[in-house]
Short mmCIF file of N, CA and C in Angstrom, two decimals:
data_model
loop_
_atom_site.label_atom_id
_atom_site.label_comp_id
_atom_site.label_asym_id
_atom_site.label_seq_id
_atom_site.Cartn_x
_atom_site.Cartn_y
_atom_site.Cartn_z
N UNK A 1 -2.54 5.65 69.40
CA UNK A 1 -2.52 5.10 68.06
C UNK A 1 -1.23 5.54 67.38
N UNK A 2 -0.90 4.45 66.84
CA UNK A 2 0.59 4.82 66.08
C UNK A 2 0.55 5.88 64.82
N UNK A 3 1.51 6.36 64.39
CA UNK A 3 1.52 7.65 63.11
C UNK A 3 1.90 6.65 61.95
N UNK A 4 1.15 6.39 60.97
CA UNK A 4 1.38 6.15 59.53
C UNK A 4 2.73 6.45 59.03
N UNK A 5 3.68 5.69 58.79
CA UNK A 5 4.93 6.37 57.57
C UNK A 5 4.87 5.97 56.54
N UNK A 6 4.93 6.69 55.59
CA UNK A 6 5.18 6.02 54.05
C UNK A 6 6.26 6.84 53.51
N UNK A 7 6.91 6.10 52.35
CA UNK A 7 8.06 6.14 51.40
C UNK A 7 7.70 6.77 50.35
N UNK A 8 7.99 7.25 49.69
CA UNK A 8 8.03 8.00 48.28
C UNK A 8 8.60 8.64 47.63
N UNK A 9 8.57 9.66 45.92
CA UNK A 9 9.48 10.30 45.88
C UNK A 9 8.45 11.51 45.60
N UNK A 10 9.73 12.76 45.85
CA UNK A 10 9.15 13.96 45.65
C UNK A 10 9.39 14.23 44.48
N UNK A 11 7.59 14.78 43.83
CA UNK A 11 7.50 15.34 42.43
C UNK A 11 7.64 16.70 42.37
N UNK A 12 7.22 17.53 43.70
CA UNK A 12 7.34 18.70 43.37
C UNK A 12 7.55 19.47 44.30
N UNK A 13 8.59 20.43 44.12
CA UNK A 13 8.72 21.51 45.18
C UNK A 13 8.94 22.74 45.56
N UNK A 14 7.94 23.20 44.62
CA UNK A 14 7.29 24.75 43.90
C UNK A 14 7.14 25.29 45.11
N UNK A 15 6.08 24.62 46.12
CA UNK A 15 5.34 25.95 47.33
C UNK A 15 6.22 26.29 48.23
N UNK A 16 6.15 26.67 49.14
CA UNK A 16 7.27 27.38 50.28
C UNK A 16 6.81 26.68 51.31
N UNK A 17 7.99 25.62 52.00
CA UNK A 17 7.60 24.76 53.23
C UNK A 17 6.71 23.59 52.41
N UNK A 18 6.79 23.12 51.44
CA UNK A 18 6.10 21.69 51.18
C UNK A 18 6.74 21.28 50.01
N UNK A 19 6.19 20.19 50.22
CA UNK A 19 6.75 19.17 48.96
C UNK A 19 5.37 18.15 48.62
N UNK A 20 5.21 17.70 47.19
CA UNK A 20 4.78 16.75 46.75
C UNK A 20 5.30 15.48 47.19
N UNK A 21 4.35 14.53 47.86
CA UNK A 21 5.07 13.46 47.19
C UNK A 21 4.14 12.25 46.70
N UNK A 22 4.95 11.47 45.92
CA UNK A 22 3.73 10.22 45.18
C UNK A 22 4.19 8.96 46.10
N UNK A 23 3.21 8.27 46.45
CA UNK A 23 3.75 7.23 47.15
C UNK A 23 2.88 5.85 45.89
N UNK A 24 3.67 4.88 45.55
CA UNK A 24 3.55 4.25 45.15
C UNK A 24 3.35 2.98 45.86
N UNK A 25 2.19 2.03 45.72
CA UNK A 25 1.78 0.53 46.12
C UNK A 25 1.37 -0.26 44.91
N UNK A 26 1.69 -1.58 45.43
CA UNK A 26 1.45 -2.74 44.54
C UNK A 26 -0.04 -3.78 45.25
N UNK A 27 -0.64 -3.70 44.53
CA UNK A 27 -2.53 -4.48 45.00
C UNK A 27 -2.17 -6.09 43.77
N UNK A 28 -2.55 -6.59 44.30
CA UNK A 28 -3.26 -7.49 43.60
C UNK A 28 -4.97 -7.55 42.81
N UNK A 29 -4.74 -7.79 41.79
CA UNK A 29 -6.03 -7.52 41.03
C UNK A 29 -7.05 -8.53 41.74
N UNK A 30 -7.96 -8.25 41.50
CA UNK A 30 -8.93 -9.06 42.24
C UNK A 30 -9.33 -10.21 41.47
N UNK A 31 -9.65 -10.06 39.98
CA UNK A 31 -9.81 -11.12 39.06
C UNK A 31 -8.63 -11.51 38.33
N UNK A 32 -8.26 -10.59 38.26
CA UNK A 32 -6.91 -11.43 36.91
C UNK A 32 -5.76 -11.76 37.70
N UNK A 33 -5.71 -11.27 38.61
CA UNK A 33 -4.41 -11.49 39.85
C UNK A 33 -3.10 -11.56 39.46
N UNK A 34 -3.27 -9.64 39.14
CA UNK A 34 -1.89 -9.73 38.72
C UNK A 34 -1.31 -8.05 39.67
N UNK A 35 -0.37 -8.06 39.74
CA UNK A 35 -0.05 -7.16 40.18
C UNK A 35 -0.33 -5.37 39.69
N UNK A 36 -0.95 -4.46 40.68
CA UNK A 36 -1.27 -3.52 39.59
C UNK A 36 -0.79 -2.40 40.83
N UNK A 37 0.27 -1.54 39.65
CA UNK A 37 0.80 -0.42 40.51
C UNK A 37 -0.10 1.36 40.98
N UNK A 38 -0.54 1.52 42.11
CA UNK A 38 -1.25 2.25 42.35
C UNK A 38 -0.60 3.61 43.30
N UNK A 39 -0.70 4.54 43.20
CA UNK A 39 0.27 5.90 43.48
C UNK A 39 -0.59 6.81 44.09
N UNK A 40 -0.63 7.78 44.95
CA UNK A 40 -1.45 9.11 45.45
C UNK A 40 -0.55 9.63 45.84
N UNK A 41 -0.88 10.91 45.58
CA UNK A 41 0.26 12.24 45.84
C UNK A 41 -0.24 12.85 47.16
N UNK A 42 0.93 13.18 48.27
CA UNK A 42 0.27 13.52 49.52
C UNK A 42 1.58 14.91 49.53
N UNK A 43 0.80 15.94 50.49
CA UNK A 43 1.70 17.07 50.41
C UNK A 43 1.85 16.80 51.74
N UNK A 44 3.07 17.02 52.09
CA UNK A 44 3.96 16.93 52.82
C UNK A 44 4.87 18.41 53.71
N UNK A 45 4.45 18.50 54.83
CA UNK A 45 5.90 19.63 55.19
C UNK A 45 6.88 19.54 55.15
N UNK A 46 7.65 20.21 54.53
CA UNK A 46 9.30 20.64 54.74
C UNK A 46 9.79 21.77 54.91
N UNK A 47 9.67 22.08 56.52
CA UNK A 47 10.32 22.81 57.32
C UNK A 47 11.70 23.77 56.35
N UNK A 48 12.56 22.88 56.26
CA UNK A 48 13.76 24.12 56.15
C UNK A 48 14.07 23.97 54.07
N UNK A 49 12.59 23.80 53.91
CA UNK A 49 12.99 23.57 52.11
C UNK A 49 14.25 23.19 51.60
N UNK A 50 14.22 21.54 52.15
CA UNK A 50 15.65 21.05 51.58
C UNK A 50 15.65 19.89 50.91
N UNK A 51 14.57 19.12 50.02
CA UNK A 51 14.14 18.26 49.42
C UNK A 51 13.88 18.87 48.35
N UNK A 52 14.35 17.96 47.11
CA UNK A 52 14.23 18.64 45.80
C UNK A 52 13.42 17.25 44.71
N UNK A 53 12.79 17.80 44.16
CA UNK A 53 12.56 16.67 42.96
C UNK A 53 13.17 15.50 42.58
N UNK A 54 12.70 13.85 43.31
CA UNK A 54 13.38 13.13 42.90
C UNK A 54 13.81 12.24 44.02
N UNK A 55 14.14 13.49 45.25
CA UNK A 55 14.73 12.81 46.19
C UNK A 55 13.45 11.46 46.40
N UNK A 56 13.89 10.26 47.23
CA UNK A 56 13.17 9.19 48.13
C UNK A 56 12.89 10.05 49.95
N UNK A 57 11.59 10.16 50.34
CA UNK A 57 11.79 10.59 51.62
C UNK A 57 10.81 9.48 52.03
N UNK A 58 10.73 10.13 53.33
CA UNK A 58 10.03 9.02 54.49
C UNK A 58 8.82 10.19 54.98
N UNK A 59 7.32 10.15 54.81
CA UNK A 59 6.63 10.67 55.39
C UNK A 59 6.47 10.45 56.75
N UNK A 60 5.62 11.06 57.62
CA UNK A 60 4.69 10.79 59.07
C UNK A 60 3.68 11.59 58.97
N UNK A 61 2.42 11.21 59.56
CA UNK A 61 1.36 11.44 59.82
C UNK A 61 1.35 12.43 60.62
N UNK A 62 0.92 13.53 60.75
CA UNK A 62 0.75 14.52 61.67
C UNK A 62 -0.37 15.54 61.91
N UNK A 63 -0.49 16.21 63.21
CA UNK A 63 -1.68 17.25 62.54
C UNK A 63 -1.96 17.98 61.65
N UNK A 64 -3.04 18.11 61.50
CA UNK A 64 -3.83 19.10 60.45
C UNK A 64 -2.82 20.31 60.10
N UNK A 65 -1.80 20.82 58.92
CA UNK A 65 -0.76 22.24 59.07
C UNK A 65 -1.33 23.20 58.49
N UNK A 66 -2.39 22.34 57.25
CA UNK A 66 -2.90 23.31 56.59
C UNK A 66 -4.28 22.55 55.95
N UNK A 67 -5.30 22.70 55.01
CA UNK A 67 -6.45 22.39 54.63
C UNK A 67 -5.71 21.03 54.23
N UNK A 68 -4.84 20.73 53.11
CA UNK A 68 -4.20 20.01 52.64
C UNK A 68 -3.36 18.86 52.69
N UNK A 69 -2.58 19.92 54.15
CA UNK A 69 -1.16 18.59 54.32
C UNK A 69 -1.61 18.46 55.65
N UNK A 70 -1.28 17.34 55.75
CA UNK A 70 -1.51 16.54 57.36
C UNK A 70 -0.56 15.44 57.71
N UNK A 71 1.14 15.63 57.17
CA UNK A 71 2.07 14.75 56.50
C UNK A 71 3.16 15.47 56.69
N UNK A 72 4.23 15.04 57.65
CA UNK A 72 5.39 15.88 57.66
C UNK A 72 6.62 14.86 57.09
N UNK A 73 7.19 15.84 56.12
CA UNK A 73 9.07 15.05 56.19
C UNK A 73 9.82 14.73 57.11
N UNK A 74 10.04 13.24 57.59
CA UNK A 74 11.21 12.66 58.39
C UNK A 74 12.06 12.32 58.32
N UNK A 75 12.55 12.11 56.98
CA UNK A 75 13.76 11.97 56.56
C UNK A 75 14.08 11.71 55.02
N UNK A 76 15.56 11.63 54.39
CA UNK A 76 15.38 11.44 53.61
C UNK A 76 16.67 11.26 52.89
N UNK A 77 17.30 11.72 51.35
CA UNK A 77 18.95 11.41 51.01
C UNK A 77 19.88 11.85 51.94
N UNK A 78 21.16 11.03 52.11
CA UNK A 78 22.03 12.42 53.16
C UNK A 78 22.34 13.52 52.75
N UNK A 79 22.05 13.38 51.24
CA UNK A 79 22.72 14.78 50.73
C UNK A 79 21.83 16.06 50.73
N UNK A 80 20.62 15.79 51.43
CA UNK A 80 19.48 17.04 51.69
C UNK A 80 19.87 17.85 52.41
N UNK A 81 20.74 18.39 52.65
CA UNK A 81 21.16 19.22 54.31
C UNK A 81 20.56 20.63 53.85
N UNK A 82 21.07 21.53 55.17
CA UNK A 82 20.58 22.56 54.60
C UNK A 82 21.26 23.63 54.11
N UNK A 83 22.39 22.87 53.88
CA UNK A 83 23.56 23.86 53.58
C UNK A 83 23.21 23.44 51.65
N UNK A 84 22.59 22.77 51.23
CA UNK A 84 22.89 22.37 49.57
C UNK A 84 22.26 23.38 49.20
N UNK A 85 22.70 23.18 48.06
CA UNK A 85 22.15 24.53 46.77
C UNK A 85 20.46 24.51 46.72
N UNK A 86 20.24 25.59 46.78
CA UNK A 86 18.77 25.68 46.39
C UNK A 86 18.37 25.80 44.84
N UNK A 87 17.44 24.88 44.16
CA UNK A 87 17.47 25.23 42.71
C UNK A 87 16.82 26.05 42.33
N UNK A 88 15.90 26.84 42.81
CA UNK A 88 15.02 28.18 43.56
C UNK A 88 16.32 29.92 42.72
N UNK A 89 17.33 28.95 43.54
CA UNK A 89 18.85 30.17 43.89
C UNK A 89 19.66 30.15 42.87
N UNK A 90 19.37 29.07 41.84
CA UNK A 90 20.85 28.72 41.14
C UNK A 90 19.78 28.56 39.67
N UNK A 91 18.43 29.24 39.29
CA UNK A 91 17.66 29.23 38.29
C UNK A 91 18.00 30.77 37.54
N UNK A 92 18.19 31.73 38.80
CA UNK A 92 18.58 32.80 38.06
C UNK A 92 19.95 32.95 37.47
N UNK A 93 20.61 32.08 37.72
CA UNK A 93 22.34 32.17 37.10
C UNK A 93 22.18 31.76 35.56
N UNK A 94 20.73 30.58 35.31
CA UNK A 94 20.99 29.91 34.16
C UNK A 94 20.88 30.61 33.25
N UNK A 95 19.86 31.21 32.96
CA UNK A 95 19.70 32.29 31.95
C UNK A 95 20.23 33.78 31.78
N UNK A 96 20.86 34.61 31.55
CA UNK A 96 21.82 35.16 31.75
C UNK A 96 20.78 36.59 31.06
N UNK A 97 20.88 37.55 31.78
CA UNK A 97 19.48 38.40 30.93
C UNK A 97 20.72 39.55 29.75
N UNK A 98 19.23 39.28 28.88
CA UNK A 98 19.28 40.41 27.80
C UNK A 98 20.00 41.74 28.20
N UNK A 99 21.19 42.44 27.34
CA UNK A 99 21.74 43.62 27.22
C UNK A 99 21.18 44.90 26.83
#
C-alpha cells in the first residue's frame, strides 16, 4: 500500500524533533455547494530541527514515532538546510539582559 503525502504549512516548532503542521483542503458543501475550506493539524518528524514557522513542507506517512506523530518531513523550502539559523539560538541575542 502506498504512503499518504500531504502539503502544508508549519505552525509550530516548539518540541524537539517535530513540527506542527496544518494541512488545508477544499470540500464542496453538500447543500449549498460552495466551496468550504477545511484544515487538521498533524505532527510531523523533523529529524535535524530545520523547519521553522511558515515554511510549506511535504509530509509522508510513516510508522507509529510516538503516541502522536505517525508523519515524517520530506521535504520542503531550499532554504531549510541545516546549516540556517536556529530561532531557538538567535532568541537569546534579542533581549539583551538587565545590568
Amino acid at each position: 500500500m502506498s504512503k499518504r503525502v500531504l502539503q502544508g504549512v508549519v505552525v509550530s516548532d516548539t518540541c524537539d524533533k517535530t513540527v506542527i503542521v496544518r494541512v488545508e483542503r477544499r470540500v464542496m458543501h453538500p447543500v449549498y455547494k460552495k466551496f468550504v475550506t477545511h484544515s487538521k493539524k498533524y505532527a510531523a518528524h523533523d529529524e535535524k530541527n530545520s523547519y521553522r514557522s511558515g515554511d510549506v513542507v511535504r509530509i509522508e506517512e510513516s510508522r507509529p514515532i510516538s503516541k502522536r506523530k505517525c508523519w515524517v518531513v520530506i521535504g520542503g523550502p531550499p532554504d531549510a538546510a541545516p546549516g540556517r539559523r536556529s530561532a531557538r539560538s538567535t532568541s537569546s541575542r534579542l533581549r539583551p539582559r538587565p545590568q
